Short mmCIF file of C-alpha atoms and ligand atoms in Angstrom, two decimals:
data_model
loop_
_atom_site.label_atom_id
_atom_site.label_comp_id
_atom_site.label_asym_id
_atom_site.label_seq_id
_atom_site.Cartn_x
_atom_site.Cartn_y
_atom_site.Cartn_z
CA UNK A 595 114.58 41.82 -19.88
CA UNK A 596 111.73 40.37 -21.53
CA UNK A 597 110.59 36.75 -20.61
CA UNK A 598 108.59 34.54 -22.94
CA UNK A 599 107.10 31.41 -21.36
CA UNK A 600 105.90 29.47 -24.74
CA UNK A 601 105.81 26.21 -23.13
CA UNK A 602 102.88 27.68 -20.41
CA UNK A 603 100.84 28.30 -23.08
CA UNK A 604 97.84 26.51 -23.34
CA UNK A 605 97.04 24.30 -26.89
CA UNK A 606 100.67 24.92 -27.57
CA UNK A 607 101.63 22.86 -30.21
CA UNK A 608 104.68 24.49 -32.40
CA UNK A 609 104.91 22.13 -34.85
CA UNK A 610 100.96 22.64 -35.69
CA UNK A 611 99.79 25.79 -34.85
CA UNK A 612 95.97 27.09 -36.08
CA UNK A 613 96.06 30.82 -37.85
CA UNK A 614 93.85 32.25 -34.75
CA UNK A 615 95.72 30.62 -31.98
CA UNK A 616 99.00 32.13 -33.40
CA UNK A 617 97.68 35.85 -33.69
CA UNK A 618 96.47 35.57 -30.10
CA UNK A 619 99.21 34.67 -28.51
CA UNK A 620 101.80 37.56 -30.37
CA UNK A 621 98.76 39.92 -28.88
CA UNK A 622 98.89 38.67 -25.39
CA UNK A 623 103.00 38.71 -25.45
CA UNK A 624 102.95 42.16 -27.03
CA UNK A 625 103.17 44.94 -25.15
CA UNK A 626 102.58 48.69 -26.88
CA UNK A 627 105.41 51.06 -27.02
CA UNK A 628 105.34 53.69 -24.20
CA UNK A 629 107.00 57.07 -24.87
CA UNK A 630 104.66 60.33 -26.22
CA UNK A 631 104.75 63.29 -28.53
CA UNK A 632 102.74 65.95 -28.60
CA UNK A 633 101.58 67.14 -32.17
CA UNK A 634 99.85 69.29 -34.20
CA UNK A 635 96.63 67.92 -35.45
CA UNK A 636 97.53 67.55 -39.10
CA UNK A 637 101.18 65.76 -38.55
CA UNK A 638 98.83 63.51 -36.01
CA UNK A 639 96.81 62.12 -38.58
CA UNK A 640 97.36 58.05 -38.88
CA UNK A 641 99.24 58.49 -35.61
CA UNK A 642 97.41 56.90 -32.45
CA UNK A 643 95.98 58.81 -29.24
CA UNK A 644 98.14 58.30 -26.05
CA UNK A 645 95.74 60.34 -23.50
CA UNK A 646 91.90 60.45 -23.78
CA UNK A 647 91.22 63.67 -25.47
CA UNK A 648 88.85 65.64 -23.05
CA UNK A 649 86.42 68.14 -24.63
CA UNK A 650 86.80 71.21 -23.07
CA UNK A 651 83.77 72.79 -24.40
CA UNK A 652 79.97 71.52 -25.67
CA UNK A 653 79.93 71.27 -29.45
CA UNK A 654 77.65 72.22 -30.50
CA UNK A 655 78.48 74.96 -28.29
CA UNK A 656 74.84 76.63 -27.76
CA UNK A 657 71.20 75.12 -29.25
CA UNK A 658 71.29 75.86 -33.20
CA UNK A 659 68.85 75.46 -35.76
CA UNK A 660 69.45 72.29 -38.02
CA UNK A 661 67.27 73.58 -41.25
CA UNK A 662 66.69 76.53 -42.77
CA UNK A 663 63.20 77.77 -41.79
CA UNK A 664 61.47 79.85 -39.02
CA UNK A 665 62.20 79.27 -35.62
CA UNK A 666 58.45 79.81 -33.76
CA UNK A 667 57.30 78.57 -30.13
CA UNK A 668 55.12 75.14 -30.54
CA UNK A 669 52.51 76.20 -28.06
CA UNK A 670 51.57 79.28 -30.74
CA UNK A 671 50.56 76.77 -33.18
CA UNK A 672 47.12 75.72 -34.15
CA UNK A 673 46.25 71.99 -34.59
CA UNK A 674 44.71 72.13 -37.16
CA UNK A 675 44.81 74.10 -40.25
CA UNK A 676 47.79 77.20 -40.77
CA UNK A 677 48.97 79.48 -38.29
CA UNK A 678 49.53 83.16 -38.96
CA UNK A 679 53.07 84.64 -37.10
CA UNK A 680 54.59 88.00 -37.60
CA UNK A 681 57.99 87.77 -38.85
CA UNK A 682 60.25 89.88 -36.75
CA UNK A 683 63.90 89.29 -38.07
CA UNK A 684 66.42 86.82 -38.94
CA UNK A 685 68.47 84.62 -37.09
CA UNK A 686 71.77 83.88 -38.96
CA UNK A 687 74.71 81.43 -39.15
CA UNK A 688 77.46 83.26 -36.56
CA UNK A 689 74.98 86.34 -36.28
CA UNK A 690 72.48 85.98 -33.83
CA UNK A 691 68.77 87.47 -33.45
CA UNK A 692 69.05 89.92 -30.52
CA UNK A 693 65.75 89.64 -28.81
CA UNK A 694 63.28 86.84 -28.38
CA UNK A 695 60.29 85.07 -30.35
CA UNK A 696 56.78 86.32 -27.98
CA UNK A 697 53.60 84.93 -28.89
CA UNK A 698 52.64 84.80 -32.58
CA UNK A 699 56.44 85.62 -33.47
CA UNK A 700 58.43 83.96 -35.62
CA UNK A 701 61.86 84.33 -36.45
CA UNK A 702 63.73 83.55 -39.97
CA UNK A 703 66.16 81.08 -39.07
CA UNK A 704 69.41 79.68 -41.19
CA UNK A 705 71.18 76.24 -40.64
CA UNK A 706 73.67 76.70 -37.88
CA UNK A 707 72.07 80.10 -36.40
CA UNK A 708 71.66 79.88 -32.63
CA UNK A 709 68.57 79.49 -31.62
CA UNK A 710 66.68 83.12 -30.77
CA UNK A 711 65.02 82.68 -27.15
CA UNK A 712 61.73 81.87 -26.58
CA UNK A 713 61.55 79.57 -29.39
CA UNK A 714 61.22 75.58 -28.97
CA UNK A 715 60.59 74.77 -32.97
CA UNK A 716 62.00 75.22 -36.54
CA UNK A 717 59.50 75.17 -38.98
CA UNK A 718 60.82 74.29 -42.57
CA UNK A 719 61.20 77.18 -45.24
CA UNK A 720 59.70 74.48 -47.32
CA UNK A 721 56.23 74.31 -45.87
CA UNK A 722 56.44 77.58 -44.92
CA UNK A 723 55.12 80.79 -47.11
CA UNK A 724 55.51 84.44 -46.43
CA UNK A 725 52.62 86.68 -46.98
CA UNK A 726 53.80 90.26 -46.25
CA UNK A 727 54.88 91.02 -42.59
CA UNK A 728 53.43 87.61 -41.27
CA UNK A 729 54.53 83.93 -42.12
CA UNK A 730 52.22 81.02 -42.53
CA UNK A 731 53.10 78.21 -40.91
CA UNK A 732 50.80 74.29 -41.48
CA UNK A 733 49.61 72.05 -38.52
CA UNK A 734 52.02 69.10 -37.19
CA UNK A 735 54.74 70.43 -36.14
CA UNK A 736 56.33 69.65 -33.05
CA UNK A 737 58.81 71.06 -30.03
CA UNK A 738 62.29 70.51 -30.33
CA UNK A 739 61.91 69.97 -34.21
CA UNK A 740 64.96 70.37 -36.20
CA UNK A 741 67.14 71.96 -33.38
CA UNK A 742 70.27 70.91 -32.41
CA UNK A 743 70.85 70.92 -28.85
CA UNK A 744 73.96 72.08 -27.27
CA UNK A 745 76.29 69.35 -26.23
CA UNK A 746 74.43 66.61 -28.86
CA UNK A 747 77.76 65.75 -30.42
CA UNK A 748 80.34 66.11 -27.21
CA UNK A 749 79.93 67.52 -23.85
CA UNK A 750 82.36 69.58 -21.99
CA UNK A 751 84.74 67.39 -19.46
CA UNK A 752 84.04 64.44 -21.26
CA UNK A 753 86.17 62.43 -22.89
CA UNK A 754 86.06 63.38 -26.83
CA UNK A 755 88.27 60.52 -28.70
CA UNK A 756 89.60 57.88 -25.93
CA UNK A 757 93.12 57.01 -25.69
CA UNK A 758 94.16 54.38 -28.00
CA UNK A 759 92.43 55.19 -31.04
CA UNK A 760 94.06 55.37 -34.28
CA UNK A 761 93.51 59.51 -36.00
CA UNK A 762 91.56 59.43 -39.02
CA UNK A 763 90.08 62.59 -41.02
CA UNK A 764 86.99 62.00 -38.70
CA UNK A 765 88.99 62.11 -35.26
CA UNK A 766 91.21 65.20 -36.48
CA UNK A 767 87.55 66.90 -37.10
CA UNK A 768 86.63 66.61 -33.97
CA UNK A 769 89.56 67.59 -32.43
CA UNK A 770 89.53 71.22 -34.32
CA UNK A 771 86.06 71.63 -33.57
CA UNK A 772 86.87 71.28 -30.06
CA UNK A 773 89.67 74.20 -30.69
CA UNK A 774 92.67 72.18 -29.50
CA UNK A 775 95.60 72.34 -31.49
CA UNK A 776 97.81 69.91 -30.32
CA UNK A 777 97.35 66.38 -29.20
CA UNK A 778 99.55 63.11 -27.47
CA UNK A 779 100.59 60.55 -29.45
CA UNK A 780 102.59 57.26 -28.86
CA UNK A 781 105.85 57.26 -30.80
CA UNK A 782 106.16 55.80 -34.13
CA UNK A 783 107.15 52.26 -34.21
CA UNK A 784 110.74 51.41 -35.42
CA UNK A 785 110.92 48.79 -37.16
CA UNK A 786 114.00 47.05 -38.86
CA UNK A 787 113.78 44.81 -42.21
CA UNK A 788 116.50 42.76 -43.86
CA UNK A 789 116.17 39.97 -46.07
CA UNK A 790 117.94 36.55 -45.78
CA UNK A 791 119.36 34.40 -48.54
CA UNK A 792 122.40 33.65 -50.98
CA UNK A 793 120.65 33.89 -53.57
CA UNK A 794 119.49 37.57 -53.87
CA UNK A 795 120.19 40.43 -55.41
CA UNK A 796 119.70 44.05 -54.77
CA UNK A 797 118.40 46.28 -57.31
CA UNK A 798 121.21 47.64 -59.35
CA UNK A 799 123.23 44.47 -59.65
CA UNK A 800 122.75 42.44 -62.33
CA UNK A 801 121.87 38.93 -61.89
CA UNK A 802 124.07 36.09 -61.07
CA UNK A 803 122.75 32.46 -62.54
CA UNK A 804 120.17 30.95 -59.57
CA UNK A 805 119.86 34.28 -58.41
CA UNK A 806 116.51 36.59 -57.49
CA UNK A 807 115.76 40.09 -57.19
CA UNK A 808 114.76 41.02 -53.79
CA UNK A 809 110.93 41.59 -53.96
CA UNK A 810 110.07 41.34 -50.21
CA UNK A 811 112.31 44.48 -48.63
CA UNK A 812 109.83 46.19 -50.91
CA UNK A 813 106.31 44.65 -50.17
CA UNK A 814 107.59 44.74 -46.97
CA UNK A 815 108.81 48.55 -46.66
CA UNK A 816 105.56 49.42 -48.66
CA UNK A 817 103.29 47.34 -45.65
CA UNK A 818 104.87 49.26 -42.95
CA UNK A 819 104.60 52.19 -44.23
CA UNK A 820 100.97 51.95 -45.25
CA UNK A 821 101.08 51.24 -41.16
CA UNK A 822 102.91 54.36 -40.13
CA UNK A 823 106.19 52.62 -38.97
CA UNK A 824 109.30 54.25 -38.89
CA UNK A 825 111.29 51.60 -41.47
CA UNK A 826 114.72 50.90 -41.31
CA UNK A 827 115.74 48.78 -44.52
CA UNK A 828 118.87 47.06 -43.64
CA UNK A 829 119.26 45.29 -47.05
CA UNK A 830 120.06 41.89 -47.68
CA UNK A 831 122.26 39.78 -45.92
CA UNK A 832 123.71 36.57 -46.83
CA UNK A 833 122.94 33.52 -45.02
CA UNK A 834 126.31 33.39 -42.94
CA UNK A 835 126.40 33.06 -39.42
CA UNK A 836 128.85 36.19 -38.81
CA UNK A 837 126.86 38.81 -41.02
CA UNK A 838 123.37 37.24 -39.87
CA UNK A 839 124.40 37.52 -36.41
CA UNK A 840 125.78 41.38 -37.32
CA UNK A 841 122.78 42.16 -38.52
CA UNK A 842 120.48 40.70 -35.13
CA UNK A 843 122.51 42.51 -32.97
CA UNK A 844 122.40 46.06 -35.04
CA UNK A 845 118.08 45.38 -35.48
CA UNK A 846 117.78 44.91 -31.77
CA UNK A 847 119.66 47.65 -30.65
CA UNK A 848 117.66 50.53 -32.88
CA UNK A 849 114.11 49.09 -33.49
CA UNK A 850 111.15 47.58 -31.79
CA UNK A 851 110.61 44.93 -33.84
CA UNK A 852 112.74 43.23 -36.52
CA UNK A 853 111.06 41.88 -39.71
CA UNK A 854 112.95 39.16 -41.64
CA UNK A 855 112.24 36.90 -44.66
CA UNK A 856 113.33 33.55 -45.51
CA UNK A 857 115.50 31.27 -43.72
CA UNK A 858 112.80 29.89 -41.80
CA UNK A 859 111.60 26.83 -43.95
CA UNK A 860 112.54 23.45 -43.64
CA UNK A 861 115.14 23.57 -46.16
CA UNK A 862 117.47 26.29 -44.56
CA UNK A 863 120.65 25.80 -42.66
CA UNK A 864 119.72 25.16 -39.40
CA UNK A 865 122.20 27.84 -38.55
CA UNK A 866 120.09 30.37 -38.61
CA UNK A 867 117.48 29.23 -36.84
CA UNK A 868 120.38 28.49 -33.61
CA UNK A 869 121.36 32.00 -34.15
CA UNK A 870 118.10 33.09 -33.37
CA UNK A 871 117.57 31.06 -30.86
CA UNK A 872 121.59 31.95 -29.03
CA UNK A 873 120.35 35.94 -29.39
CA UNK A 874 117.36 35.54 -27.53
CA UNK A 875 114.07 33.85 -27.12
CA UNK A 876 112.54 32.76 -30.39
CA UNK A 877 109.44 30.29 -31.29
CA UNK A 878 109.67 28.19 -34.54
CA UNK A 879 106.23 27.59 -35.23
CA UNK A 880 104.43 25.67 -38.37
CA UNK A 881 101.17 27.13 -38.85
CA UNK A 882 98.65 25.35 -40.39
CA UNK A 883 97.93 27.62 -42.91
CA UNK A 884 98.95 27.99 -46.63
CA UNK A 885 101.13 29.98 -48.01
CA UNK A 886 103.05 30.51 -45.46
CA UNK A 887 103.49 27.80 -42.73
CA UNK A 888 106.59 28.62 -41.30
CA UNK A 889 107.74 31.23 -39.34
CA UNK A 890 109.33 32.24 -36.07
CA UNK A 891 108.04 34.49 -33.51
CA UNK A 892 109.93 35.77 -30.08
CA UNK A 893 112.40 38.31 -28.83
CA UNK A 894 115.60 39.48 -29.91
CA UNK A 895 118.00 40.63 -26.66
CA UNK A 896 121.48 39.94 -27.59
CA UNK A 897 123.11 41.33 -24.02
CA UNK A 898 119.78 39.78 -22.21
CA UNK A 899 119.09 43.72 -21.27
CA UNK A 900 116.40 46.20 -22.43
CA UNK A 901 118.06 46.60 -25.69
CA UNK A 902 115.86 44.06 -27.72
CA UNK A 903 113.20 44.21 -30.69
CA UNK A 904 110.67 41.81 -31.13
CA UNK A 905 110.75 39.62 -33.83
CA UNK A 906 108.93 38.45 -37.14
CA UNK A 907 110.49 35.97 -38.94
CA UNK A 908 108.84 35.38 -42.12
CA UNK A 909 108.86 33.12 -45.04
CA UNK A 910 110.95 33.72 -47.65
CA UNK A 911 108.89 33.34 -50.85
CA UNK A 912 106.72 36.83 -51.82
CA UNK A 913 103.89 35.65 -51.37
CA UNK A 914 104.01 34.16 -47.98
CA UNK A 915 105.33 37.09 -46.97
CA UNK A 916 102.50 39.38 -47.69
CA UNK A 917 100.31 36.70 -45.99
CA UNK A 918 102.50 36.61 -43.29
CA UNK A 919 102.50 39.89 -42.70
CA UNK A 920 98.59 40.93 -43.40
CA UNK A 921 97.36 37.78 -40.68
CA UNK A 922 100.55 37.98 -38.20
CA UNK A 923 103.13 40.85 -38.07
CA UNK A 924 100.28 43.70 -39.03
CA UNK A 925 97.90 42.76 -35.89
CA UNK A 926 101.39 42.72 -33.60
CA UNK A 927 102.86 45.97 -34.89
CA UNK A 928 99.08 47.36 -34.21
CA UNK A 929 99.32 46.27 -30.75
CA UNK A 930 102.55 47.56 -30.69
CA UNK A 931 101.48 51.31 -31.53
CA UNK A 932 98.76 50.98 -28.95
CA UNK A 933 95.36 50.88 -30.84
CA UNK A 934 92.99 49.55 -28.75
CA UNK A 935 91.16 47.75 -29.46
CA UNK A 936 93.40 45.95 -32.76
CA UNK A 937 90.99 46.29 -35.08
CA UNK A 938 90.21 43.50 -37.27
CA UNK A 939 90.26 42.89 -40.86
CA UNK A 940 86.96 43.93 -42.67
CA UNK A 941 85.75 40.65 -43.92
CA UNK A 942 82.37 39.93 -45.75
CA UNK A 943 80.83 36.59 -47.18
CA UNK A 944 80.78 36.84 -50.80
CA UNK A 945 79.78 34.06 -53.91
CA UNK A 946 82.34 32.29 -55.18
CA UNK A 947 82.02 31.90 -58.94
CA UNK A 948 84.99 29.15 -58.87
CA UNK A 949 85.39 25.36 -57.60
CA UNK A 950 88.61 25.52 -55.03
CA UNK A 951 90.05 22.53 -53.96
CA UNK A 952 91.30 22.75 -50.45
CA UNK A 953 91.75 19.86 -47.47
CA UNK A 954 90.69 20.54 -43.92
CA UNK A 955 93.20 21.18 -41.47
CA UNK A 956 94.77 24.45 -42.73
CA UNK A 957 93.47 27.78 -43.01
CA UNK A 958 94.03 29.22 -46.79
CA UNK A 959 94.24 32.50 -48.03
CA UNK A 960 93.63 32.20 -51.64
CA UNK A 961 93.87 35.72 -53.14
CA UNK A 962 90.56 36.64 -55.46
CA UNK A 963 89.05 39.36 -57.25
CA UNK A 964 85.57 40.95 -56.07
CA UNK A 965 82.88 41.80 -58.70
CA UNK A 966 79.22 42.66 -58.11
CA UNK A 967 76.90 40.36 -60.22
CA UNK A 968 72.93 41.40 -59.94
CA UNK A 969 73.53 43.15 -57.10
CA UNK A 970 75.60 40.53 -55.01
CA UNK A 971 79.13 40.30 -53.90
CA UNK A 972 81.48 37.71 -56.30
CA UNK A 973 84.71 36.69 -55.62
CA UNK A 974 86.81 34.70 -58.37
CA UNK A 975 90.54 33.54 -57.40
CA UNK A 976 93.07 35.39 -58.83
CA UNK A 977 94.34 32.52 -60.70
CA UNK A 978 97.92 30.26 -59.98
CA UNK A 979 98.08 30.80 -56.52
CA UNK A 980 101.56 29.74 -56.21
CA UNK A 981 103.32 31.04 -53.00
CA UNK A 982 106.41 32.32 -55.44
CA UNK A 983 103.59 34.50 -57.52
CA UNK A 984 103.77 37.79 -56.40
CA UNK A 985 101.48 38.74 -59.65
CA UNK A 986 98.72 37.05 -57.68
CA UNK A 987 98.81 39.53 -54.81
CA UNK A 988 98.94 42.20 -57.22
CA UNK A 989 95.54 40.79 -59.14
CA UNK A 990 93.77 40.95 -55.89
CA UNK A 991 92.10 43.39 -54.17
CA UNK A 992 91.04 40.56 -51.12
CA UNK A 993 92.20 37.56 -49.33
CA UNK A 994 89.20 33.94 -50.03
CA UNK A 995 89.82 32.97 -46.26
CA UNK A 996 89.03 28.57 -46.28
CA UNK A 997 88.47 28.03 -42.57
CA UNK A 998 90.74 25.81 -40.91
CA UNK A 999 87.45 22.70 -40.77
CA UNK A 1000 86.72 23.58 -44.23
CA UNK A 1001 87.11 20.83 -47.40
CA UNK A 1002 86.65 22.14 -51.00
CA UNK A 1003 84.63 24.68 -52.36
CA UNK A 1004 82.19 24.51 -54.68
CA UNK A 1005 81.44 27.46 -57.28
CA UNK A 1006 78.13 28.99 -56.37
CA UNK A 1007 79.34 28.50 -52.43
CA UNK A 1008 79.30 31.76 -49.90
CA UNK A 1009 83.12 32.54 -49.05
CA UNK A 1010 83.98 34.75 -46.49
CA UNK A 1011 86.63 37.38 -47.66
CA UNK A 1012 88.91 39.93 -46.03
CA UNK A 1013 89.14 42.79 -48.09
CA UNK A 1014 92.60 44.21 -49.30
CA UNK A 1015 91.72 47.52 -50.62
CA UNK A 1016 93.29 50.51 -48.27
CA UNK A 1017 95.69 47.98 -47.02
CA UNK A 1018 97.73 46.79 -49.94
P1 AMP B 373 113.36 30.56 -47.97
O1 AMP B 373 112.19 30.76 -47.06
O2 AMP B 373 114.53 31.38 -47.58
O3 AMP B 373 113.65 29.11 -48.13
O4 AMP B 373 112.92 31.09 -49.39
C1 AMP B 373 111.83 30.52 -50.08
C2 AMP B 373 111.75 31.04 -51.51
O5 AMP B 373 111.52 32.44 -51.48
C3 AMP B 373 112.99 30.85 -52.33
O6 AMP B 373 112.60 30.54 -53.67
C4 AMP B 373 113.67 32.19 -52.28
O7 AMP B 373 114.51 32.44 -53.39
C5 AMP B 373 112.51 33.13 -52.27
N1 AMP B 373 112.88 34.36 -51.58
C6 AMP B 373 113.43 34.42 -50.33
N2 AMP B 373 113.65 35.70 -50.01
C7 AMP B 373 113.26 36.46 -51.05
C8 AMP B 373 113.25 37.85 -51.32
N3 AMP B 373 113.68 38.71 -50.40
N4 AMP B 373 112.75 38.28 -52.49
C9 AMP B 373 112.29 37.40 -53.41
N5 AMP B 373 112.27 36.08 -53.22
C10 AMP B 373 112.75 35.60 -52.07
MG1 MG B 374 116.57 31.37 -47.89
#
């Protein structure tokens, strides 16, 4: 059983929590998900290493030209003026040139060919001309020119990719040009997603008066997949204790972590905040942050034993959720599949074209729209950037980040922004 000690914590304040305090201490309670599988490089791709991947070979594997040209031996060359060579084959591309380059040899080389012995130097086909039997070859070259040496891009018995990293196009590369077919992953993360409130409706039922379509099982299910979580949507479930409680106890028992929204604000029934707190150990913080300043943080464990999931409990209106989610739940569930280091979000100063009014004291993630004016970055606000206005997310390709210190901005000011695109 898992034990969270919120009240150790240092600057722990619950009821007024900063943006960065709250992300680091969800990294430092989070542990990543042990278990492996063993995969083929392409179903490995977004998945993230478990072991260090060790090279078993040099790549490149032997000393290869990088040009097309002649490959020649320095110490043959004049300095000054051209130097005559007799051409005495080709070296090509999987083929190589049986003998070696003796003095005043030179051998055509192509990109990739090993390198014949003897030679220390690839001229460029460029500066190069061919007169007959012989080559002419100008003054300043050097050794070691254009080769590329074995073992420049890994070396054998060292480690390749290190555990821990997350397998892009650029890490499954590498791993075929090591020829190994198969590498360790950790295990997906499961992660289980209902939404709270009386007043929703599912998709295929028509409206009742005061009622909403659920929006956020579908941001939501969209964000985790993006992440390469295993979702399981449990649908909505009304705000009674009995179903709630139903629900908690199924989450735990199948997932890692549990993701709900709404029911967290001031406004809801207490009840479900107690039911939370009965099924295991759960934080009820009020970041200072907008949208999105509620939220609770913790451990489901119903039976106190090792069945238990982590859990995110998010606002309930859309757009706090996506916040939510981006700042909070996506750095956790990263930690969670074991990428180390969690990466941060790319973020970039930009000029913002727009006054924003803003109070210190709260960090706000405005959402905006980037444009490039005479060559610099711009970022406008989407527009009303109502909590509620899911159309606002969906304008935006990045988060206007106001620092927690800072007052309103003034158009023409430097912004710093956290870009959306790849994520959303
Ligand atoms: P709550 O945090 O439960 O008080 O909800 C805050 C606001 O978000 C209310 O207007 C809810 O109707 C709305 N809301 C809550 N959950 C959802 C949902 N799953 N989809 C769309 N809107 C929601
Ligand atoms: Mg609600």
């Amino acid at each position: 059983m898992t034990t969270l000690n919120f009240s150790c914590l240092d600057d722990y304040d619950p009821q007024w929590l900063p943006v960065d305090r709250a992300r680091q201490i969800m990294l430092d309670m989070l542990p990543a998900v042990t278990g492996h599988e063993c995969l083929f490089i392409r179903q490995a791709l977004g998945r993230v290493l478990a072991e260090d991947v060790i090279s078993p070979v040099d790549v490149p594997a032997h000393d290869n030209s990088g040009m097309d040209g002649w490959a020649v031996r320095s110490g043959d060359l004049a300095a000054e003026g051209e130097t005559r060579l007799s051409n005495i084959g080709t070296a090509f591309a999987g083929r190589a040139f049986a003998g070696a380059v003796g003095r005043g040899e030179a051998v055509r080389i192509m990109t990739g060919a090993m390198l014949p012995a003897g030679a220390d130097c690839v001229v460029i086909q460029e500066v190069s001309r061919v007169e007959g039997d012989a080559v002419i070859v100008p003054a300043g070259q050097r050794a070691q020119q254009n080769i590329r040496r074995a073992g420049e891009d890994l070396r054998a018995g060292k480690p390749a990719i290190p555990a821990g990293k997350l397998l892009r196009p650029a890490e499954l590369g590498i791993i075929a040009s090591l020829g190994v077919a198969e590498v360790s992953v950790r295990r997906r993360v499961r992660v289980a997603l209902f939404s709270t409130g009386d007043e929703l409706c599912s998709i295929g039922t028509p409206l009742f008066p005061g009622a909403v379509y659920d929006s956020n099982r579908y941001t939501l299910w969209g964000m985790l997949t993006r992440l390469g979580c295993e979702v399981i949507d449990m649908g909505v479930v009304k705000d009674q204790p009995a179903s709630l409680e139903a629900a908690f106890r199924e989450a735990a028992s199948g997932a890692d972590a549990i993701i709900t929204s709404g029911g967290v604000s001031v406004g809801e029934a207490d009840f479900i905040k107690q039911l939370m707190q009965k099924l295991g150990e759960v934080a009820f913080w009020k970041i200072a942050m907008k949208p999105g300043r509620p939220m609770a943080f913790g451990r489901i464990q119903p039976d106190g034993g090792e069945n238990g999931a982590w859990l995110f409990g998010l606002p309930g209106n859309p757009v706090a959720v996506m916040v939510t989610f981006y700042q909070f739940a996506r750095p956790a569930l990263l930690k969670l599949m074991g990428l180390d280091p969690v990466p941060e979000f790319p973020a970039f100063p930009a000029r913002c074209v727009e006054d924003i009014k803003k109070g210190k004291g709260r960090t706000e993630f405005q959402r905006g729209i980037l444009f490039q004016e005479n060559g610099e970055w711009c970022v406008r606000p989407t527009g009303h950037q109502g909590s509620g206005v899911l159309s606002s997310m969906a304008a935006a390709d990045c988060f206007i980040v106001l620092e927690h210190e800072r007052g309103s901005v003034a158009a023409g000011e430097a912004v710093q922004v956290q870009l959306m695109t790849g994520l959303v």
